[in-house]
Coordinates of C-alpha atoms and ligand atoms in Angstrom, one line a residue:
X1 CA 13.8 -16.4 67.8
X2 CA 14.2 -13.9 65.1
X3 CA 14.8 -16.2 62.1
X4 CA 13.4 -16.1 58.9
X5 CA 13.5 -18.1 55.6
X6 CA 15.8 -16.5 53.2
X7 CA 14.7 -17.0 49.4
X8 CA 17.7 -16.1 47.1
X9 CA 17.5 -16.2 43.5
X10 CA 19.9 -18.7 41.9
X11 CA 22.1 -15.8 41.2
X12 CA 22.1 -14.2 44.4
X13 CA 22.5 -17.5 45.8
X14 CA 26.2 -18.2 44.4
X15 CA 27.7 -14.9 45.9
X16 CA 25.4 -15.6 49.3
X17 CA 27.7 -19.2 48.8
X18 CA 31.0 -17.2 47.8
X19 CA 30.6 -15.0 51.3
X20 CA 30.1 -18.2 52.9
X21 CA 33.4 -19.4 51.5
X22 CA 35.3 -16.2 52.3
X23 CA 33.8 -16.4 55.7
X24 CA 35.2 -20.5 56.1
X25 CA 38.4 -19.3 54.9
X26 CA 39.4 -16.9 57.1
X27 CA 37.8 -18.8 60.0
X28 CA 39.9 -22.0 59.3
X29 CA 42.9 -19.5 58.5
X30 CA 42.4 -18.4 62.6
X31 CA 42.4 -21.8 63.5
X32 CA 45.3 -22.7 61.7
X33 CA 47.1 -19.9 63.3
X34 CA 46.2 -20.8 66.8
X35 CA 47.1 -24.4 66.0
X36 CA 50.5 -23.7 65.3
X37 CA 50.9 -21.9 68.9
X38 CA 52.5 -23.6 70.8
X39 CA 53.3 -22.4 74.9
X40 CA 56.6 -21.0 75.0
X41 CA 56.4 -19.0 71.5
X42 CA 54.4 -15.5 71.4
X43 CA 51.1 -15.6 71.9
X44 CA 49.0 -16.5 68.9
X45 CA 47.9 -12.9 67.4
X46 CA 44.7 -12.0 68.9
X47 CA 41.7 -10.3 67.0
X48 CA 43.2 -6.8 66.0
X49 CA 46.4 -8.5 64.5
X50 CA 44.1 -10.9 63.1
X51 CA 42.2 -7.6 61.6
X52 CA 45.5 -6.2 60.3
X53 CA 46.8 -9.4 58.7
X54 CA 43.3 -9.8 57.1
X55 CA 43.8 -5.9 55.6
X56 CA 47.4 -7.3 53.9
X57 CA 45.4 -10.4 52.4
X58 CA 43.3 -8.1 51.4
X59 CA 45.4 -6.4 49.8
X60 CA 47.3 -9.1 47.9
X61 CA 44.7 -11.6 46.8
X62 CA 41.9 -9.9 44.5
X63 CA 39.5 -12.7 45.0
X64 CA 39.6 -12.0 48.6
X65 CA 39.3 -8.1 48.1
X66 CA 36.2 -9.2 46.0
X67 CA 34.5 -10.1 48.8
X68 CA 33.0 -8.4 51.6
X69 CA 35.3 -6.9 54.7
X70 CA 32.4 -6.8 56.5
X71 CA 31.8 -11.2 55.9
X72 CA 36.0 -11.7 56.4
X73 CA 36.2 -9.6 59.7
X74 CA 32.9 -10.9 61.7
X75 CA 34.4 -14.4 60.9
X76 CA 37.5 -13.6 62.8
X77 CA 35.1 -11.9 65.8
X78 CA 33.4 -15.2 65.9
X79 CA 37.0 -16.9 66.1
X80 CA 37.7 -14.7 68.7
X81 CA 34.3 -15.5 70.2
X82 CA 34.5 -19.1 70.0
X83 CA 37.9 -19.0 71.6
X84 CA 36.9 -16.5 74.6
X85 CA 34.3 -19.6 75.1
X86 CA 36.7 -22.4 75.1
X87 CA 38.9 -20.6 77.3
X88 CA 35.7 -19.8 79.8
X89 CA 35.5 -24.0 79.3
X90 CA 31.1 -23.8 78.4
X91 CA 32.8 -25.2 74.9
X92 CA 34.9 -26.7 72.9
X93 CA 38.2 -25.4 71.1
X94 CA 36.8 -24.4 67.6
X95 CA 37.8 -26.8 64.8
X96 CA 38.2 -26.5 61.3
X97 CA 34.7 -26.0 59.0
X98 CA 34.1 -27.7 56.0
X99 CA 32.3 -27.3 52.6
X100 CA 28.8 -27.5 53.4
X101 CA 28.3 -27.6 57.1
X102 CA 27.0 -25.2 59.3
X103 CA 27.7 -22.5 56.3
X104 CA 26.8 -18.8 56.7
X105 CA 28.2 -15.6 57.5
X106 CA 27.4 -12.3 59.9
X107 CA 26.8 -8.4 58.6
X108 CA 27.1 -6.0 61.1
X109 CA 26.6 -2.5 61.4
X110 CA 23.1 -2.7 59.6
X111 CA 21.6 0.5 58.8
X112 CA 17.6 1.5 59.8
X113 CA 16.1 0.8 56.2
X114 CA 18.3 -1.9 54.8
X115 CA 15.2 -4.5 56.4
X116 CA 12.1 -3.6 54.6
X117 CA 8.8 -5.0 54.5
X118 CA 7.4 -5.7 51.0
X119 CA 4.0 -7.1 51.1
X120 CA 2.1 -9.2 54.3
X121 CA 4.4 -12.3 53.7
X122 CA 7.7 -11.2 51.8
X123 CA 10.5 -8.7 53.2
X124 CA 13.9 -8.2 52.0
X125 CA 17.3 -7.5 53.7
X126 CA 20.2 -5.8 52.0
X127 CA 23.0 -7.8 52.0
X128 CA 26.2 -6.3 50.6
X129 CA 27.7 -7.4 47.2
X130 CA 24.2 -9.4 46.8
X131 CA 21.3 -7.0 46.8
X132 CA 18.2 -6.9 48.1
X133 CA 17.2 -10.3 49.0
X134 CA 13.9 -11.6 49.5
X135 CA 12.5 -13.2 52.6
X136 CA 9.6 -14.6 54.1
X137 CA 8.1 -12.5 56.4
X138 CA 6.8 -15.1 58.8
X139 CA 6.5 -12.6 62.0
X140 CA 7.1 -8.8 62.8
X141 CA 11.3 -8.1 62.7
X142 CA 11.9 -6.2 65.3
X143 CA 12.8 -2.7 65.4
X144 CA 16.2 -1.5 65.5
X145 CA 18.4 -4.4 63.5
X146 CA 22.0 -4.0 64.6
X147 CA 23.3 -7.6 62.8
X148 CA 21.8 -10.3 61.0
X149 CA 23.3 -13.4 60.3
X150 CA 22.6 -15.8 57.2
X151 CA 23.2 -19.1 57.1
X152 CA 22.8 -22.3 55.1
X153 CA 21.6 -25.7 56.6
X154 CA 22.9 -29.3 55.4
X155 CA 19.8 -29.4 53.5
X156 CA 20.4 -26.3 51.7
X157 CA 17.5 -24.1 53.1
X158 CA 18.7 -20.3 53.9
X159 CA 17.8 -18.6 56.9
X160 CA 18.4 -14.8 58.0
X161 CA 18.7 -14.0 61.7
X162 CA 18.4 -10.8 63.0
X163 CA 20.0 -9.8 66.2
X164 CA 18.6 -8.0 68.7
X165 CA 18.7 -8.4 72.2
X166 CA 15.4 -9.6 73.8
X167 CA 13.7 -6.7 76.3
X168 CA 14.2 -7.7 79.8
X169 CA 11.2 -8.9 81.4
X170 CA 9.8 -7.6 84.2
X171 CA 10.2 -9.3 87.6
X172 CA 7.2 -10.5 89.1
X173 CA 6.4 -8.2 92.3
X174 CA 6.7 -11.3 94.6
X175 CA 10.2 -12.1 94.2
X176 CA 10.0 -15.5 94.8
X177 CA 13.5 -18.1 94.0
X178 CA 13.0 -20.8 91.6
X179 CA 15.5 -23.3 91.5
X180 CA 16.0 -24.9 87.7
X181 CA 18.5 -28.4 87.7
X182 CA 19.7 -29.7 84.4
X183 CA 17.9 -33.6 84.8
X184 CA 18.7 -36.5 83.0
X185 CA 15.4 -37.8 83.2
X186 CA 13.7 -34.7 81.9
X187 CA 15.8 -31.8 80.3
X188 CA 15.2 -29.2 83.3
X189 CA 13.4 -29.6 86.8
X190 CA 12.0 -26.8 88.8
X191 CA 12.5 -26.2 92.9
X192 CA 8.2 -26.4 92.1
X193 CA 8.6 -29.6 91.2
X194 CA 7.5 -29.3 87.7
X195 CA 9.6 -31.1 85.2
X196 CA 10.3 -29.7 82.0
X197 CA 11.1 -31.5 78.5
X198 CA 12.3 -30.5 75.9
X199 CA 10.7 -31.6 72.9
X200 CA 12.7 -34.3 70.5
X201 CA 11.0 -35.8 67.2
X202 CA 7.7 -37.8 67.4
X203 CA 7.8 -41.3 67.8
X204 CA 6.5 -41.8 63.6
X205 CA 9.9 -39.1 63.0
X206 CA 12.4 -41.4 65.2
X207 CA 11.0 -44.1 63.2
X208 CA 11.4 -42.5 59.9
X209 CA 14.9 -41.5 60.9
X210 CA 16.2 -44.6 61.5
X211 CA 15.0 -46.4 58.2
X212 CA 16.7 -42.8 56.6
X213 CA 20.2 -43.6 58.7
X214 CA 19.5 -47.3 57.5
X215 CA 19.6 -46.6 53.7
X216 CA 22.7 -44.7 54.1
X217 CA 24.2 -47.0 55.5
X218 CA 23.7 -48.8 52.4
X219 CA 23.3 -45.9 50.1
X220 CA 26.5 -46.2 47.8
X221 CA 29.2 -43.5 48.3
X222 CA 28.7 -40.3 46.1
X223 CA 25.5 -41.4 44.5
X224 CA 22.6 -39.3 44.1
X225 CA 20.4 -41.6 46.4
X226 CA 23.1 -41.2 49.2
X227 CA 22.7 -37.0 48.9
X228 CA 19.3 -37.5 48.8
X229 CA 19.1 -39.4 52.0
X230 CA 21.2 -36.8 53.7
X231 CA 19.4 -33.9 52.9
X232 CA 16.0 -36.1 54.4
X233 CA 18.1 -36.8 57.7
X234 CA 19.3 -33.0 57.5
X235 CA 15.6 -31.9 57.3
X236 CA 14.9 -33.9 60.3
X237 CA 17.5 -33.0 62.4
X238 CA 16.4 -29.0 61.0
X239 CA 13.0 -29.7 62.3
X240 CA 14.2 -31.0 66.2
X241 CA 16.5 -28.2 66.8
X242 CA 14.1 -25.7 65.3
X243 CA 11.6 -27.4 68.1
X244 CA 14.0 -27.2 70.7
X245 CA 14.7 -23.6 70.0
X246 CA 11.6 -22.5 70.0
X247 CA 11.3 -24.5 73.8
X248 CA 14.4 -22.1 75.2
X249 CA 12.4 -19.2 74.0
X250 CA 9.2 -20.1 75.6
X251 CA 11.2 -21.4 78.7
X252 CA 13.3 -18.1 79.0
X253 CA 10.4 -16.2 79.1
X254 CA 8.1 -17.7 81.2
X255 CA 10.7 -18.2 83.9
X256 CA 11.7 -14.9 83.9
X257 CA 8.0 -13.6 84.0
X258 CA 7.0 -16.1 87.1
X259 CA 10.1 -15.6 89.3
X260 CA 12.2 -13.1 90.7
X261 CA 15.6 -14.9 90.8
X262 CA 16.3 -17.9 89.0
X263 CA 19.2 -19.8 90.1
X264 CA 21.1 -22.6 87.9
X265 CA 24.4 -25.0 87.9
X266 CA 27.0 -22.7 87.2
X267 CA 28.3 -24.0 84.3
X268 CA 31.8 -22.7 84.2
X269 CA 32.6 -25.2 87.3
X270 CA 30.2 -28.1 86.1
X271 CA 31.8 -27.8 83.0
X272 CA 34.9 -28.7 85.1
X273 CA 33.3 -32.3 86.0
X274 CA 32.7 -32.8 82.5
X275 CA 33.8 -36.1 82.6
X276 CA 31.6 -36.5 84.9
X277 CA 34.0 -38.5 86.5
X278 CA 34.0 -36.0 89.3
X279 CA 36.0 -34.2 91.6
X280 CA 36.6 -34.1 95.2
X281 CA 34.2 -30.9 95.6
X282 CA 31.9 -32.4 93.1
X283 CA 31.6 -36.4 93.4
X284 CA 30.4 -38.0 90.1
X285 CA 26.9 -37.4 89.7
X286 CA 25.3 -39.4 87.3
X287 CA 28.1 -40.2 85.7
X288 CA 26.8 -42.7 82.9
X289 CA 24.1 -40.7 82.2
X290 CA 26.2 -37.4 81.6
X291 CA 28.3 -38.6 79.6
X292 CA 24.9 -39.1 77.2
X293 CA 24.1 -35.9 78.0
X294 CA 27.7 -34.6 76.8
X295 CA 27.3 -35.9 73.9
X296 CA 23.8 -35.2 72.9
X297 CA 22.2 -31.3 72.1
X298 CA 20.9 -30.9 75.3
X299 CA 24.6 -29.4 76.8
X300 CA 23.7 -26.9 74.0
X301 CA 20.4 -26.1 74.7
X302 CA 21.1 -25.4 78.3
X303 CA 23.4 -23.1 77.6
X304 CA 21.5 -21.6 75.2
X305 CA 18.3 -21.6 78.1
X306 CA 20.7 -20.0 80.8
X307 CA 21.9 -17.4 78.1
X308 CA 18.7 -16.2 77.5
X309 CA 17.5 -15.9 80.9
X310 CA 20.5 -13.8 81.6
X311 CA 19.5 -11.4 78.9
X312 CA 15.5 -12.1 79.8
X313 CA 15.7 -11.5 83.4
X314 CA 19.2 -9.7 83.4
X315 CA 20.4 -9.3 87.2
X316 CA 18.2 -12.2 88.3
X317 CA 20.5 -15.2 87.5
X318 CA 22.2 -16.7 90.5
X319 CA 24.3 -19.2 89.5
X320 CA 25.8 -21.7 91.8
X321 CA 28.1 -23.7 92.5
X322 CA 26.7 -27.4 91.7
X323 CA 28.5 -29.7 94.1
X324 CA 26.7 -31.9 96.4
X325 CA 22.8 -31.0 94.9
X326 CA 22.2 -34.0 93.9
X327 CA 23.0 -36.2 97.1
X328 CA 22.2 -33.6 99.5
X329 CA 18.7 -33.7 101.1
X330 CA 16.9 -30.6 100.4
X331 CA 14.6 -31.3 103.5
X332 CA 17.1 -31.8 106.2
X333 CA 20.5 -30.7 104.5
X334 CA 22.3 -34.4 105.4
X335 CA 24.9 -35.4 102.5
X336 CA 23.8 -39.1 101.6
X337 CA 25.6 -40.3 98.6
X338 CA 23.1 -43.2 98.9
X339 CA 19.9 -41.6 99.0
X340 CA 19.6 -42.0 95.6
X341 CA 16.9 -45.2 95.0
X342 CA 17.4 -44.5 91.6
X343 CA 18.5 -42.6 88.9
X344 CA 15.1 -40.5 89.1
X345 CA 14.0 -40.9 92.5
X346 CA 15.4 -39.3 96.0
X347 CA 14.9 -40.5 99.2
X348 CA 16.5 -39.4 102.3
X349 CA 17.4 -41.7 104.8
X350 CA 17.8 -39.3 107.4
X351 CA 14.5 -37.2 107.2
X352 CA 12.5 -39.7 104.9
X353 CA 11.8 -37.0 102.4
X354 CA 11.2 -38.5 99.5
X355 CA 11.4 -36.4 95.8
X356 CA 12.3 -36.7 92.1
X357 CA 15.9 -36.9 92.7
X358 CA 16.1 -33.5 89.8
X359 CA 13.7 -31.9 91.9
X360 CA 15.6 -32.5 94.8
X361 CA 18.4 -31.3 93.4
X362 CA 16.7 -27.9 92.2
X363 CA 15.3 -27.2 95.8
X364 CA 19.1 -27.1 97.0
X365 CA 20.0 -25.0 93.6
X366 CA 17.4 -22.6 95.0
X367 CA 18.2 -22.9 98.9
X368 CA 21.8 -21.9 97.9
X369 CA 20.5 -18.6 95.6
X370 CA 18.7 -18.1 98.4
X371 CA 21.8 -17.6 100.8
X372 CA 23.4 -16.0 98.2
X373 CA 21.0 -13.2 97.2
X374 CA 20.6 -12.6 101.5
X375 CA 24.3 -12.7 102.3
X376 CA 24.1 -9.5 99.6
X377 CA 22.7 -6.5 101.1
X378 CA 19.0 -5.5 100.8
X379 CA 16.4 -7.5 98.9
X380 CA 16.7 -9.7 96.0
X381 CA 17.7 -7.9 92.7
X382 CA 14.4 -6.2 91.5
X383 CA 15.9 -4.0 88.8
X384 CA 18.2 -4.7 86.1
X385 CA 21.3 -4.2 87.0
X386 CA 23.2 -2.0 84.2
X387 CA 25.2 -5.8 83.4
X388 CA 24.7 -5.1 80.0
X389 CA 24.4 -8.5 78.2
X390 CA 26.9 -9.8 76.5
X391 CA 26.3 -9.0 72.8
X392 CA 28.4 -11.4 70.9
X393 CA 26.6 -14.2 72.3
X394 CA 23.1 -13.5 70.8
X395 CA 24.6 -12.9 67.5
X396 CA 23.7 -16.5 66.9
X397 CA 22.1 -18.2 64.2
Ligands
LIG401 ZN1 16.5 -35.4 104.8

């Protein structure tokens, strides 16, 4: 993960805040214009229209020209992203953002030059209307910047993101499948049987958070010991997603070095069982503990795992359809919804094959790739294909 510790001075700081504001506004100004939609009327104006209205508000409000068309028209992209993403169901419809959370703002069309190194630990990016702002320069930036993005945390710590799409990794020359189910147990098993985790806070952290969510609990409203507290929690929660992060990154890529095709739940139709309640193709499976899952970051991170393998190991990701992996027997094939001993153990009646029940259902994940990639013609794919990966989804912060 390209991301680096901004360090604005307090001036450069408020206009890094007022593009962050320009950028919210016109964001929430997309969402109020697709809430208004309703089916029957013309479609809510799509991305261009949304480019030409921006040019007339432009045009009109002087504290809007003030700001940068570059800030104003990526937050509409990213409207246009988030909503290409609800529609493909892997998220939510995008909602309004407020003051303060999740803050920050994409330039695009970065020139070679405008990222520059200035001694072993500082660098600075060029950010328009700002300057030259400084940086820490905790790792090489790679070559070739097309977009950054900058964004504030809850705890008020600036970061700058550059984008640039990882190099595919080689496949290894045996061209093995790997299998990789989305547990509940553990955050990913493998056909291999190794179980992955991603990592959460440390036991002393947990500990420390709950005293934190404690005292604001009782921390009186708008007092100084109630922000306090909430930047300490915000810090916290900086710390476990920067953890978990860094795990999808190490994941991605040693996945993508070890096999040749790596096959996952397709999303788009798990997504569909969301509820976990199930379908008649997809019975409920695990329906309590999905529903924690829903709620928690791991949804997210798996996304974010699958989205890098895709751009890792481009070509290589089979995804498939996820109905029936967890209850059938990857063994014998049978169906047995009550093969299940419990939540983290499988045991077939049938064939008395006995497995992590995630395991299990990561075998079948791969048997199915499996069919797939030989019902294509020739061997699995070795090369990349020329599926270029899609660029709007790295452009993350
Ligand atoms: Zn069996």
């Amino acid at each position: 993960m390209s991301r680096y510790r901004l360090q604005p001075s307090p001036a450069q700081e408020v206009m890094l805040l007022e593009h962050c504001g320009h950028a919210r506004f016109v964001w929430n100004l997309a969402v109020e214009q697709h809430a208004c939609w309703r089916p029957g009327r013309m479609s809510a104006p799509g991305f261009a229209e949304q480019c030409r209205q921006l040019t007339e508000a432009r045009a009109e409000n002087a504290w809007l020209r003030a700001g940068s068309i570059i800030v104003q028209q990526q937050a509409l992209k990213d409207f246009a992203q988030a909503m290409a993403n609800f529609f493909g169901r892997t998220h939510r419809r995008p909602t309004w953002r407020k003051r303060g959370q999740g803050e920050g703002f994409r330039i695009v069309a970065v020139k070679a030059g405008d990222v520059r190194r200035l001694s072993r630990h500082v660098g600075e990016v060029k950010v328009p209307k700002v300057g030259w702002v400084r940086f820490r320069w905790s790792r090489a930036v790679l070559e070739g910047v097309k977009s950054y993005r900058v964004t504030r945390d809850a705890s008020g710590r600036w970061h700058v993101a550059f984008a640039a799409i990882p190099e595919p990794i080689p496949a290894p020359t045996a061209g093995e499948v790997v299998g990789v189910d989305r547990g509940v147990a553990v955050s990913a098993a493998l056909s291999t049987g190794e179980l992955l985790h991603t990592p959460a806070l440390r036991d002393p952290e947990k500990a420390r958070l709950l005293r934190l969510l404690r005292k604001l609990a009782r921390a009186e409203r708008g007092s100084k010991r109630r922000g306090r507290v909430k930047v300490a929690i915000a810090k916290l929660k900086a710390r476990e997603r920067d953890r978990r992060k860094d795990w999808v990154e190490k994941t991605s890529t040693d996945l993508a070095r070890r096999f040749g095709v790596i096959a996952v739940e397709d999303l788009k139709i798990a997504n569909m069982t969301r509820s976990a309640k199930g379908s008649i193709d997809a019975p409920g499976r695990n329906v309590r503990q999905k529903a924690g899952l829903n709620r928690g970051i791991l949804a997210g991170g798996w996304g974010r795992l699958v989205a890098r393998l895709e751009q890792k190991a481009p070509g290589r990701v089979v995804k498939i359809n996820p109905a029936y992996t967890s209850q059938r027997c990857s063994a014998c094939g049978i169906v047995d919804r009550q093969a299940r001993e419990s939540q983290a153990a499988y045991r077939c009646r049938s064939c008395g094959y006995a497995a992590n029940a995630d395991v299990n259902a990561a075998r079948n994940i791969a048997h199915a790739a499996g069919h797939a990639v030989s019902a294509r013609e020739g061997p699995p794919l070795r090369e990349p294909t020329n599926r270029e990966p899609q660029r709007d989804l790295l452009l993350v912060g």
